[in-house]
Each structure stands twice: as C-alpha cells, then as structure tokens.
Amino acid sequence: MIVDLNTFVDERGSLTCVDTKKWEQVNISVNNKKFTFRGMHYQESPKQEKQIIVTKGSIIDFIYDLKTKTLEAYALSEGECVYVNKDAAHGFLTLEDDTTVTYLVNGKYNPSMERSIIWKDIPHLKTVILGNCNEDDIVISKKDNEGK
C-alpha cells in the first residue's frame, strides 16, 4: 500500500516529517549499484510491519503476502514509500546506482526467526525482475540468493 508522507517543499528543497510513535527501529540500506536486489525477507516472531521510504534513487518494491501468496510490485522514486504488513515478505530491486532506502520497523529484530524466500521461487517476482535486467546484472547476497 502506497503511503503519503507529510512533505513540505519550497525553493530550498524539502522537509519530510515521519511519525515515529509506532516504529521501534530505523534501518538505512545504502545500495551502491543499479540492480541490487534485497529480499524476500520476513520474520516469524515477532512479526514485523514496515514502512519503506526511498530516500535517494528509485526502486521496484515487492510485497509478497504470505497468506494469499500474492505479490504486489510498486515503482518508487525518491520521497515515495509503501507500507508492508506483518504477514508479508519484502524485497526491492534498485533501478539506479547509489540508491538509499529507509525502513521504519515495528517488531524487534530476532535473527533466529528471520526467514527469506528465494526470488526465483515467486513466479511473478522473477518475471518483473528479469523484465528490468538480465540475471547476470543482479547484485545479490549469497544469503538472499539461496533463501537463507
């Protein structure tokens, strides 16, 4: 689900106010290369909900509903964000070099309960990613590529 941020713009630039009352953690993902893929991550307990904000660059954001097995994909540019519910796996593909993504997270991180799904195992996800780049272009960690 796309979320509107309170952004104020004038001749100097912009200021965005983020309501932090509900968020326990802030993560910043700096991605040096175009076609970096991070995902598809979720946590079993405590389940986490997230607000994903593109703070520099652009991405395709992926939200995979673990209950219905449906995928939503959003093209997001700088200043745009989406909400990820607690019953979803999440990932993104950068579309530019030097892309930064900020995660607001509710639900404490528990490494022993972290899970991921191999991107190639979600048919529509694989189609969208390979519609934007060649498989050899993807910058991905071994952990994400193997679903661990």
mmCIF file with all atom_site columns, C-alpha atoms in Angstrom:
data_model
loop_
_atom_site.group_PDB
_atom_site.id
_atom_site.type_symbol
_atom_site.label_atom_id
_atom_site.label_alt_id
_atom_site.label_comp_id
_atom_site.label_asym_id
_atom_site.label_entity_id
_atom_site.label_seq_id
_atom_site.pdbx_PDB_ins_code
_atom_site.Cartn_x
_atom_site.Cartn_y
_atom_site.Cartn_z
_atom_site.occupancy
_atom_site.B_iso_or_equiv
_atom_site.pdbx_formal_charge
_atom_site.auth_seq_id
_atom_site.auth_comp_id
_atom_site.auth_asym_id
_atom_site.auth_atom_id
_atom_site.pdbx_PDB_model_num
ATOM 1   C CA . MET A 1 1   ? 0.000  0.000   0.000   1.00 0.00 ? 1   MET A CA 1
ATOM 2   C CA . ILE A 1 2   ? 1.391  3.407   -1.017  1.00 0.00 ? 2   ILE A CA 1
ATOM 3   C CA . VAL A 1 3   ? 1.714  5.824   1.906   1.00 0.00 ? 3   VAL A CA 1
ATOM 4   C CA . ASP A 1 4   ? 1.646  9.631   1.713   1.00 0.00 ? 4   ASP A CA 1
ATOM 5   C CA . LEU A 1 5   ? 4.315  11.433  3.711   1.00 0.00 ? 5   LEU A CA 1
ATOM 6   C CA . ASN A 1 6   ? 3.991  14.928  5.127   1.00 0.00 ? 6   ASN A CA 1
ATOM 7   C CA . THR A 1 7   ? 6.457  16.668  2.823   1.00 0.00 ? 7   THR A CA 1
ATOM 8   C CA . PHE A 1 8   ? 6.876  20.414  2.640   1.00 0.00 ? 8   PHE A CA 1
ATOM 9   C CA . VAL A 1 9   ? 8.548  21.805  -0.481  1.00 0.00 ? 9   VAL A CA 1
ATOM 10  C CA . ASP A 1 10  ? 9.864  25.300  -1.167  1.00 0.00 ? 10  ASP A CA 1
ATOM 11  C CA . GLU A 1 11  ? 12.712 26.924  -3.101  1.00 0.00 ? 11  GLU A CA 1
ATOM 12  C CA . ARG A 1 12  ? 15.309 25.475  -0.674  1.00 0.00 ? 12  ARG A CA 1
ATOM 13  C CA . GLY A 1 13  ? 14.256 21.859  -1.173  1.00 0.00 ? 13  GLY A CA 1
ATOM 14  C CA . SER A 1 14  ? 12.015 19.756  1.039   1.00 0.00 ? 14  SER A CA 1
ATOM 15  C CA . LEU A 1 15  ? 11.364 18.630  4.600   1.00 0.00 ? 15  LEU A CA 1
ATOM 16  C CA . THR A 1 16  ? 9.567  15.362  5.334   1.00 0.00 ? 16  THR A CA 1
ATOM 17  C CA . CYS A 1 17  ? 8.083  14.633  8.756   1.00 0.00 ? 17  CYS A CA 1
ATOM 18  C CA . VAL A 1 18  ? 7.823  10.966  9.721   1.00 0.00 ? 18  VAL A CA 1
ATOM 19  C CA . ASP A 1 19  ? 5.619  9.921   12.640  1.00 0.00 ? 19  ASP A CA 1
ATOM 20  C CA . THR A 1 20  ? 7.924  7.756   14.770  1.00 0.00 ? 20  THR A CA 1
ATOM 21  C CA . LYS A 1 21  ? 5.488  6.878   17.567  1.00 0.00 ? 21  LYS A CA 1
ATOM 22  C CA . LYS A 1 22  ? 4.726  3.412   16.204  1.00 0.00 ? 22  LYS A CA 1
ATOM 23  C CA . TRP A 1 23  ? 8.190  2.488   14.922  1.00 0.00 ? 23  TRP A CA 1
ATOM 24  C CA . GLU A 1 24  ? 10.760 0.722   17.139  1.00 0.00 ? 24  GLU A CA 1
ATOM 25  C CA . GLN A 1 25  ? 13.674 0.678   14.728  1.00 0.00 ? 25  GLN A CA 1
ATOM 26  C CA . VAL A 1 26  ? 15.032 2.625   11.767  1.00 0.00 ? 26  VAL A CA 1
ATOM 27  C CA . ASN A 1 27  ? 17.224 0.825   9.195   1.00 0.00 ? 27  ASN A CA 1
ATOM 28  C CA . ILE A 1 28  ? 19.043 2.533   6.330   1.00 0.00 ? 28  ILE A CA 1
ATOM 29  C CA . SER A 1 29  ? 20.019 0.464   3.283   1.00 0.00 ? 29  SER A CA 1
ATOM 30  C CA . VAL A 1 30  ? 22.689 2.061   1.080   1.00 0.00 ? 30  VAL A CA 1
ATOM 31  C CA . ASN A 1 31  ? 22.996 0.354   -2.306  1.00 0.00 ? 31  ASN A CA 1
ATOM 32  C CA . ASN A 1 32  ? 25.943 1.268   -4.489  1.00 0.00 ? 32  ASN A CA 1
ATOM 33  C CA . LYS A 1 33  ? 24.918 -0.489  -7.683  1.00 0.00 ? 33  LYS A CA 1
ATOM 34  C CA . LYS A 1 34  ? 21.942 -0.449  -10.007 1.00 0.00 ? 34  LYS A CA 1
ATOM 35  C CA . PHE A 1 35  ? 20.040 -3.775  -9.967  1.00 0.00 ? 35  PHE A CA 1
ATOM 36  C CA . THR A 1 36  ? 20.876 -4.583  -6.353  1.00 0.00 ? 36  THR A CA 1
ATOM 37  C CA . PHE A 1 37  ? 18.228 -6.966  -5.033  1.00 0.00 ? 37  PHE A CA 1
ATOM 38  C CA . ARG A 1 38  ? 17.466 -7.336  -1.330  1.00 0.00 ? 38  ARG A CA 1
ATOM 39  C CA . GLY A 1 39  ? 14.769 -9.751  -0.237  1.00 0.00 ? 39  GLY A CA 1
ATOM 40  C CA . MET A 1 40  ? 12.419 -11.529 0.090   1.00 0.00 ? 40  MET A CA 1
ATOM 41  C CA . HIS A 1 41  ? 12.613 -11.192 3.887   1.00 0.00 ? 41  HIS A CA 1
ATOM 42  C CA . TYR A 1 42  ? 10.193 -11.693 6.753   1.00 0.00 ? 42  TYR A CA 1
ATOM 43  C CA . GLN A 1 43  ? 10.331 -12.622 10.413  1.00 0.00 ? 43  GLN A CA 1
ATOM 44  C CA . GLU A 1 44  ? 8.202  -15.320 12.066  1.00 0.00 ? 44  GLU A CA 1
ATOM 45  C CA . SER A 1 45  ? 8.227  -13.904 15.596  1.00 0.00 ? 45  SER A CA 1
ATOM 46  C CA . PRO A 1 46  ? 7.712  -11.207 16.465  1.00 0.00 ? 46  PRO A CA 1
ATOM 47  C CA . LYS A 1 47  ? 6.180  -10.431 13.111  1.00 0.00 ? 47  LYS A CA 1
ATOM 48  C CA . GLN A 1 48  ? 7.315  -7.092  11.750  1.00 0.00 ? 48  GLN A CA 1
ATOM 49  C CA . GLU A 1 49  ? 5.467  -4.357  9.935   1.00 0.00 ? 49  GLU A CA 1
ATOM 50  C CA . LYS A 1 50  ? 7.465  -1.843  7.942   1.00 0.00 ? 50  LYS A CA 1
ATOM 51  C CA . GLN A 1 51  ? 7.248  1.458   6.181   1.00 0.00 ? 51  GLN A CA 1
ATOM 52  C CA . ILE A 1 52  ? 9.739  1.588   3.305   1.00 0.00 ? 52  ILE A CA 1
ATOM 53  C CA . ILE A 1 53  ? 10.892 5.045   2.166   1.00 0.00 ? 53  ILE A CA 1
ATOM 54  C CA . VAL A 1 54  ? 13.086 5.710   -0.854  1.00 0.00 ? 54  VAL A CA 1
ATOM 55  C CA . THR A 1 55  ? 15.390 8.486   0.343   1.00 0.00 ? 55  THR A CA 1
ATOM 56  C CA . LYS A 1 56  ? 17.595 8.553   -2.775  1.00 0.00 ? 56  LYS A CA 1
ATOM 57  C CA . GLY A 1 57  ? 17.237 6.963   -6.202  1.00 0.00 ? 57  GLY A CA 1
ATOM 58  C CA . SER A 1 58  ? 14.476 4.615   -7.330  1.00 0.00 ? 58  SER A CA 1
ATOM 59  C CA . ILE A 1 59  ? 13.393 1.010   -6.790  1.00 0.00 ? 59  ILE A CA 1
ATOM 60  C CA . ILE A 1 60  ? 10.801 -1.577  -7.610  1.00 0.00 ? 60  ILE A CA 1
ATOM 61  C CA . ASP A 1 61  ? 9.419  -2.616  -4.233  1.00 0.00 ? 61  ASP A CA 1
ATOM 62  C CA . PHE A 1 62  ? 7.930  -6.078  -3.728  1.00 0.00 ? 62  PHE A CA 1
ATOM 63  C CA . ILE A 1 63  ? 5.433  -7.142  -1.076  1.00 0.00 ? 63  ILE A CA 1
ATOM 64  C CA . TYR A 1 64  ? 4.555  -10.846 -1.027  1.00 0.00 ? 64  TYR A CA 1
ATOM 65  C CA . ASP A 1 65  ? 1.510  -11.767 1.089   1.00 0.00 ? 65  ASP A CA 1
ATOM 66  C CA . LEU A 1 66  ? 2.433  -14.957 2.928   1.00 0.00 ? 66  LEU A CA 1
ATOM 67  C CA . LYS A 1 67  ? -1.211 -15.943 3.471   1.00 0.00 ? 67  LYS A CA 1
ATOM 68  C CA . THR A 1 68  ? -2.626 -15.412 -0.025  1.00 0.00 ? 68  THR A CA 1
ATOM 69  C CA . LYS A 1 69  ? 0.659  -15.987 -1.927  1.00 0.00 ? 69  LYS A CA 1
ATOM 70  C CA . THR A 1 70  ? 0.058  -12.810 -3.957  1.00 0.00 ? 70  THR A CA 1
ATOM 71  C CA . LEU A 1 71  ? 2.690  -10.289 -4.975  1.00 0.00 ? 71  LEU A CA 1
ATOM 72  C CA . GLU A 1 72  ? 2.392  -6.526  -5.255  1.00 0.00 ? 72  GLU A CA 1
ATOM 73  C CA . ALA A 1 73  ? 5.081  -4.526  -7.070  1.00 0.00 ? 73  ALA A CA 1
ATOM 74  C CA . TYR A 1 74  ? 5.493  -0.746  -6.815  1.00 0.00 ? 74  TYR A CA 1
ATOM 75  C CA . ALA A 1 75  ? 7.790  1.549   -8.796  1.00 0.00 ? 75  ALA A CA 1
ATOM 76  C CA . LEU A 1 76  ? 9.005  4.069   -6.216  1.00 0.00 ? 76  LEU A CA 1
ATOM 77  C CA . SER A 1 77  ? 11.132 7.178   -6.602  1.00 0.00 ? 77  SER A CA 1
ATOM 78  C CA . GLU A 1 78  ? 12.816 9.444   -4.102  1.00 0.00 ? 78  GLU A CA 1
ATOM 79  C CA . GLY A 1 79  ? 10.395 10.526  -1.362  1.00 0.00 ? 79  GLY A CA 1
ATOM 80  C CA . GLU A 1 80  ? 7.827  7.794   -2.035  1.00 0.00 ? 80  GLU A CA 1
ATOM 81  C CA . CYS A 1 81  ? 7.014  4.995   0.375   1.00 0.00 ? 81  CYS A CA 1
ATOM 82  C CA . VAL A 1 82  ? 4.965  1.857   0.951   1.00 0.00 ? 82  VAL A CA 1
ATOM 83  C CA . TYR A 1 83  ? 3.594  0.047   3.981   1.00 0.00 ? 83  TYR A CA 1
ATOM 84  C CA . VAL A 1 84  ? 4.398  -3.654  4.472   1.00 0.00 ? 84  VAL A CA 1
ATOM 85  C CA . ASN A 1 85  ? 2.030  -5.545  6.779   1.00 0.00 ? 85  ASN A CA 1
ATOM 86  C CA . LYS A 1 86  ? 3.243  -8.093  9.315   1.00 0.00 ? 86  LYS A CA 1
ATOM 87  C CA . ASP A 1 87  ? 2.093  -11.059 7.208   1.00 0.00 ? 87  ASP A CA 1
ATOM 88  C CA . ALA A 1 88  ? 4.250  -10.210 4.197   1.00 0.00 ? 88  ALA A CA 1
ATOM 89  C CA . ALA A 1 89  ? 7.745  -10.835 2.891   1.00 0.00 ? 89  ALA A CA 1
ATOM 90  C CA . HIS A 1 90  ? 9.500  -7.794  1.474   1.00 0.00 ? 90  HIS A CA 1
ATOM 91  C CA . GLY A 1 91  ? 12.217 -7.008  -1.034  1.00 0.00 ? 91  GLY A CA 1
ATOM 92  C CA . PHE A 1 92  ? 13.317 -4.451  -3.592  1.00 0.00 ? 92  PHE A CA 1
ATOM 93  C CA . LEU A 1 93  ? 15.384 -4.015  -6.754  1.00 0.00 ? 93  LEU A CA 1
ATOM 94  C CA . THR A 1 94  ? 17.327 -0.779  -7.218  1.00 0.00 ? 94  THR A CA 1
ATOM 95  C CA . LEU A 1 95  ? 16.939 0.969   -10.559 1.00 0.00 ? 95  LEU A CA 1
ATOM 96  C CA . GLU A 1 96  ? 19.826 3.426   -10.091 1.00 0.00 ? 96  GLU A CA 1
ATOM 97  C CA . ASP A 1 97  ? 23.334 3.463   -8.666  1.00 0.00 ? 97  ASP A CA 1
ATOM 98  C CA . ASP A 1 98  ? 23.632 4.994   -5.177  1.00 0.00 ? 98  ASP A CA 1
ATOM 99  C CA . THR A 1 99  ? 20.074 4.258   -4.048  1.00 0.00 ? 99  THR A CA 1
ATOM 100 C CA . THR A 1 100 ? 19.199 4.617   -0.368  1.00 0.00 ? 100 THR A CA 1
ATOM 101 C CA . VAL A 1 101 ? 16.140 3.054   1.269   1.00 0.00 ? 101 VAL A CA 1
ATOM 102 C CA . THR A 1 102 ? 14.999 3.740   4.834   1.00 0.00 ? 102 THR A CA 1
ATOM 103 C CA . TYR A 1 103 ? 12.955 1.156   6.744   1.00 0.00 ? 103 TYR A CA 1
ATOM 104 C CA . LEU A 1 104 ? 10.797 2.078   9.719   1.00 0.00 ? 104 LEU A CA 1
ATOM 105 C CA . VAL A 1 105 ? 10.168 -1.186  11.582  1.00 0.00 ? 105 VAL A CA 1
ATOM 106 C CA . ASN A 1 106 ? 7.758  -2.249  14.316  1.00 0.00 ? 106 ASN A CA 1
ATOM 107 C CA . GLY A 1 107 ? 8.661  -5.573  15.926  1.00 0.00 ? 107 GLY A CA 1
ATOM 108 C CA . LYS A 1 108 ? 12.066 -6.236  17.448  1.00 0.00 ? 108 LYS A CA 1
ATOM 109 C CA . TYR A 1 109 ? 14.604 -7.964  15.216  1.00 0.00 ? 109 TYR A CA 1
ATOM 110 C CA . ASN A 1 110 ? 15.101 -11.621 16.115  1.00 0.00 ? 110 ASN A CA 1
ATOM 111 C CA . PRO A 1 111 ? 17.841 -13.194 13.945  1.00 0.00 ? 111 PRO A CA 1
ATOM 112 C CA . SER A 1 112 ? 16.819 -16.759 14.813  1.00 0.00 ? 112 SER A CA 1
ATOM 113 C CA . MET A 1 113 ? 13.316 -16.100 13.425  1.00 0.00 ? 113 MET A CA 1
ATOM 114 C CA . GLU A 1 114 ? 14.411 -14.307 10.240  1.00 0.00 ? 114 GLU A CA 1
ATOM 115 C CA . ARG A 1 115 ? 13.354 -16.049 7.031   1.00 0.00 ? 115 ARG A CA 1
ATOM 116 C CA . SER A 1 116 ? 13.594 -15.396 3.327   1.00 0.00 ? 116 SER A CA 1
ATOM 117 C CA . ILE A 1 117 ? 12.141 -16.766 0.123   1.00 0.00 ? 117 ILE A CA 1
ATOM 118 C CA . ILE A 1 118 ? 14.287 -17.298 -2.970  1.00 0.00 ? 118 ILE A CA 1
ATOM 119 C CA . TRP A 1 119 ? 13.301 -14.643 -5.509  1.00 0.00 ? 119 TRP A CA 1
ATOM 120 C CA . LYS A 1 120 ? 13.162 -17.175 -8.357  1.00 0.00 ? 120 LYS A CA 1
ATOM 121 C CA . ASP A 1 121 ? 10.550 -19.202 -6.436  1.00 0.00 ? 121 ASP A CA 1
ATOM 122 C CA . ILE A 1 122 ? 7.948  -16.420 -6.756  1.00 0.00 ? 122 ILE A CA 1
ATOM 123 C CA . PRO A 1 123 ? 6.929  -16.555 -10.456 1.00 0.00 ? 123 PRO A CA 1
ATOM 124 C CA . HIS A 1 124 ? 5.623  -13.001 -10.906 1.00 0.00 ? 124 HIS A CA 1
ATOM 125 C CA . LEU A 1 125 ? 8.602  -11.604 -8.961  1.00 0.00 ? 125 LEU A CA 1
ATOM 126 C CA . LYS A 1 126 ? 11.037 -13.386 -11.255 1.00 0.00 ? 126 LYS A CA 1
ATOM 127 C CA . THR A 1 127 ? 9.166  -12.047 -14.297 1.00 0.00 ? 127 THR A CA 1
ATOM 128 C CA . VAL A 1 128 ? 9.262  -8.431  -13.063 1.00 0.00 ? 128 VAL A CA 1
ATOM 129 C CA . ILE A 1 129 ? 12.939 -8.560  -12.101 1.00 0.00 ? 129 ILE A CA 1
ATOM 130 C CA . LEU A 1 130 ? 14.030 -10.168 -15.367 1.00 0.00 ? 130 LEU A CA 1
ATOM 131 C CA . GLY A 1 131 ? 11.864 -7.658  -17.242 1.00 0.00 ? 131 GLY A CA 1
ATOM 132 C CA . ASN A 1 132 ? 14.130 -4.917  -15.863 1.00 0.00 ? 132 ASN A CA 1
ATOM 133 C CA . CYS A 1 133 ? 17.569 -6.548  -16.061 1.00 0.00 ? 133 CYS A CA 1
ATOM 134 C CA . ASN A 1 134 ? 19.431 -9.690  -17.021 1.00 0.00 ? 134 ASN A CA 1
ATOM 135 C CA . GLU A 1 135 ? 20.015 -12.257 -14.305 1.00 0.00 ? 135 GLU A CA 1
ATOM 136 C CA . ASP A 1 136 ? 23.785 -11.660 -14.599 1.00 0.00 ? 136 ASP A CA 1
ATOM 137 C CA . ASP A 1 137 ? 23.228 -7.954  -13.783 1.00 0.00 ? 137 ASP A CA 1
ATOM 138 C CA . ILE A 1 138 ? 21.637 -8.656  -10.387 1.00 0.00 ? 138 ILE A CA 1
ATOM 139 C CA . VAL A 1 139 ? 23.745 -7.762  -7.353  1.00 0.00 ? 139 VAL A CA 1
ATOM 140 C CA . ILE A 1 140 ? 22.556 -10.104 -4.591  1.00 0.00 ? 140 ILE A CA 1
ATOM 141 C CA . SER A 1 141 ? 23.976 -11.623 -1.428  1.00 0.00 ? 141 SER A CA 1
ATOM 142 C CA . LYS A 1 142 ? 24.591 -15.363 -1.246  1.00 0.00 ? 142 LYS A CA 1
ATOM 143 C CA . LYS A 1 143 ? 22.125 -15.478 1.663   1.00 0.00 ? 143 LYS A CA 1
ATOM 144 C CA . ASP A 1 144 ? 19.331 -13.866 -0.366  1.00 0.00 ? 144 ASP A CA 1
ATOM 145 C CA . ASN A 1 145 ? 20.084 -15.892 -3.489  1.00 0.00 ? 145 ASN A CA 1
ATOM 146 C CA . GLU A 1 146 ? 19.811 -19.142 -1.516  1.00 0.00 ? 146 GLU A CA 1
ATOM 147 C CA . GLY A 1 147 ? 16.827 -18.123 0.600   1.00 0.00 ? 147 GLY A CA 1
ATOM 148 C CA . LYS A 1 148 ? 18.559 -18.329 3.975   1.00 0.00 ? 148 LYS A CA 1
#
